[in-house]
Amino acid sequence: MKKLKAFYDGFSDALRSPEPDAVPSSVTDGYAHRFAIYRNNVHRGLFDALGAAYPTVRKLVGDGFFDQLAKGFVQSETTRAGSLALYGVGFAEFLASHPVRDRLPYLSDIARLERARLEVSTSEDAKPLLAEELGGLEDQLEAMTLRAHPACQVVASEYPVFAIWNAQNPVDGNEVGKTSIVQRAETVLVTRPYMQVEMRVITHGQAAFFAALTRDGLSLGAACSHALEADANFDVMASFATFLTIGAFNARLNIPRGNGHDDA
């Protein structure tokens, strides 16, 4: 077993090595060129998988520079999932510490947004909470707690990531043109209400409300109070209706005990 582990470790180290002529000790000189071909094919596959996962990042930096970023990312990995479908975990963090941040400080947040889109698109299916399912529970709403839908994520950024993403991905396949982008912080809610990924910018108050509910486990009443502290202009009813409409909540409810209803 030790010899087998040494073989795999050496093979893996040679694949990740920044030296183009790196060859595992288990490969004889006469087969070094075959390993080089295999290594190049593996790297090309990883580069392409990363580009498919982060197409907007690729558009922003160009194909050539993206391949350089991909090469650095591949060499930096210590672990890797066996499937390429969700390849690229940690790419946003890699970009955040890369010198490219000096020129494109928003690039890592664009990567976080694209990662959220990818994970939301492949998340488990679950029934979203609909407004009509709350009928008859009006007296319990204030004390009720809610869970985020599994196909729902929030990405907060100091930069206008939603506007930048939209500028690079115009609707109806139109060509990318010059777009005026207001420099401001944006928080984006990513959901998949009807088997299609959707994004929308939410306000500071809405972000505070959603986080208080789904991350901190506060009741609806407490979450509303928290949101109003964060944003005095927070519209409770309109915001709650928006979250319900876009399928941000899981249909499984936590209804307070002692009200004649069982937990759904």
XYZ file of C-alpha atoms in Angstrom, residues 18-174:
157
model
C 4.980 24.247 -12.596
C 7.938 22.671 -14.416
C 6.799 21.737 -17.945
C 9.219 18.793 -18.077
C 8.207 17.304 -14.714
C 7.859 13.522 -14.838
C 6.994 11.140 -11.999
C 9.867 8.882 -10.965
C 7.734 5.857 -11.840
C 7.744 6.819 -15.543
C 10.823 5.735 -17.446
C 12.625 8.118 -19.780
C 11.275 6.415 -22.868
C 7.716 7.261 -21.852
C 8.268 10.801 -20.594
C 6.813 12.293 -23.785
C 3.629 10.254 -23.321
C 3.248 11.596 -19.799
C 3.742 15.132 -21.140
C 0.882 14.600 -23.615
C -1.335 13.232 -20.854
C -0.391 16.146 -18.575
C -1.225 18.699 -21.243
C -4.602 17.053 -21.913
C -5.445 17.019 -18.202
C -4.549 20.690 -17.827
C -6.462 21.662 -20.945
C -9.513 19.877 -19.594
C -9.217 21.689 -16.258
C -8.713 25.062 -17.961
C -11.807 24.496 -20.097
C -13.857 23.361 -17.087
C -12.818 26.475 -15.170
C -13.710 28.669 -18.140
C -17.131 27.017 -18.367
C -17.724 27.647 -14.663
C -16.557 31.279 -14.800
C -17.397 32.540 -18.308
C -17.784 36.190 -17.283
C -14.390 36.230 -15.563
C -12.962 34.839 -18.788
C -14.641 37.568 -20.845
C -13.304 40.284 -18.553
C -9.659 39.194 -18.718
C -9.527 37.574 -22.162
C -8.796 33.973 -23.140
C -5.004 34.183 -22.957
C -4.804 35.741 -19.517
C -7.551 33.487 -18.233
C -5.461 30.455 -19.187
C -2.599 31.937 -17.152
C -4.943 32.374 -14.180
C -6.244 28.841 -14.663
C -2.704 27.465 -14.734
C -1.880 29.195 -11.466
C -5.111 27.999 -9.881
C -4.584 24.379 -10.954
C -1.056 24.404 -9.562
C -2.270 25.898 -6.270
C -4.859 23.180 -5.607
C -4.191 20.716 -2.819
C -7.458 18.795 -3.236
C -9.858 18.451 -6.121
C -13.310 16.950 -6.567
C -13.542 13.944 -8.836
C -16.226 15.556 -11.031
C -15.663 18.531 -13.331
C -19.333 19.576 -13.180
C -18.684 21.823 -10.177
C -14.989 22.394 -10.765
C -13.398 25.582 -9.487
C -14.138 25.734 -5.761
C -11.820 28.356 -4.307
C -11.243 30.239 -7.573
C -12.709 33.450 -6.144
C -10.341 33.257 -3.178
C -7.447 32.595 -5.561
C -8.330 35.738 -7.534
C -8.658 37.787 -4.341
C -4.989 37.147 -3.540
C -3.720 37.379 -7.138
C -2.013 40.555 -8.484
C -4.870 40.891 -10.999
C -6.855 42.356 -8.082
C -4.830 45.578 -8.442
C -6.292 46.149 -11.918
C -9.691 44.491 -11.526
C -10.580 44.663 -7.815
C -14.099 43.378 -8.476
C -12.971 40.228 -10.327
C -13.045 37.919 -7.307
C -16.600 39.038 -6.499
C -17.674 38.351 -10.080
C -16.240 34.865 -9.564
C -18.238 34.511 -6.334
C -21.377 35.515 -8.214
C -20.712 32.993 -10.966
C -19.991 30.319 -8.372
C -23.327 31.058 -6.730
C -25.080 30.756 -10.088
C -23.409 27.414 -10.756
C -24.221 25.988 -7.322
C -27.812 27.255 -7.440
C -28.300 25.663 -10.864
C -27.236 22.267 -9.511
C -28.742 22.459 -6.005
C -31.303 19.941 -4.840
C -34.926 20.459 -5.737
C -37.314 21.557 -3.032
C -40.757 23.082 -2.953
C -40.603 26.874 -2.536
C -42.841 28.585 -0.031
C -45.801 30.278 -1.751
C -47.912 33.109 -0.383
C -51.104 31.059 -0.481
C -49.564 28.510 1.891
C -49.507 31.142 4.616
C -53.270 31.599 4.453
C -54.821 31.111 7.871
C -51.470 31.534 9.620
C -51.564 35.319 9.894
C -51.582 35.206 13.704
C -48.467 33.039 13.727
C -46.395 34.944 11.162
C -44.523 37.148 13.622
C -43.130 34.181 15.577
C -42.558 31.966 12.526
C -39.053 31.050 11.324
C -38.145 30.244 7.728
C -35.374 28.431 5.899
C -33.696 29.511 2.699
C -34.526 27.434 -0.350
C -31.549 25.145 -1.160
C -31.317 26.757 -4.609
C -30.819 30.238 -3.198
C -27.672 32.223 -2.382
C -26.791 35.814 -1.547
C -23.630 37.520 -2.809
C -22.673 40.861 -1.250
C -19.999 43.026 -2.852
C -18.475 46.473 -2.507
C -18.697 46.681 -6.302
C -21.574 46.762 -8.838
C -21.182 43.065 -9.667
C -24.728 42.649 -10.963
C -24.316 45.567 -13.373
C -20.914 44.293 -14.519
C -22.255 40.779 -15.042
C -25.232 42.105 -17.024
C -22.977 44.252 -19.189
C -20.976 41.156 -20.141
C -24.045 38.965 -20.641
C -26.619 41.008 -22.579
C -30.121 39.666 -23.034
C -31.128 37.972 -26.303
C -27.540 37.421 -27.390
C -26.900 41.055 -28.319
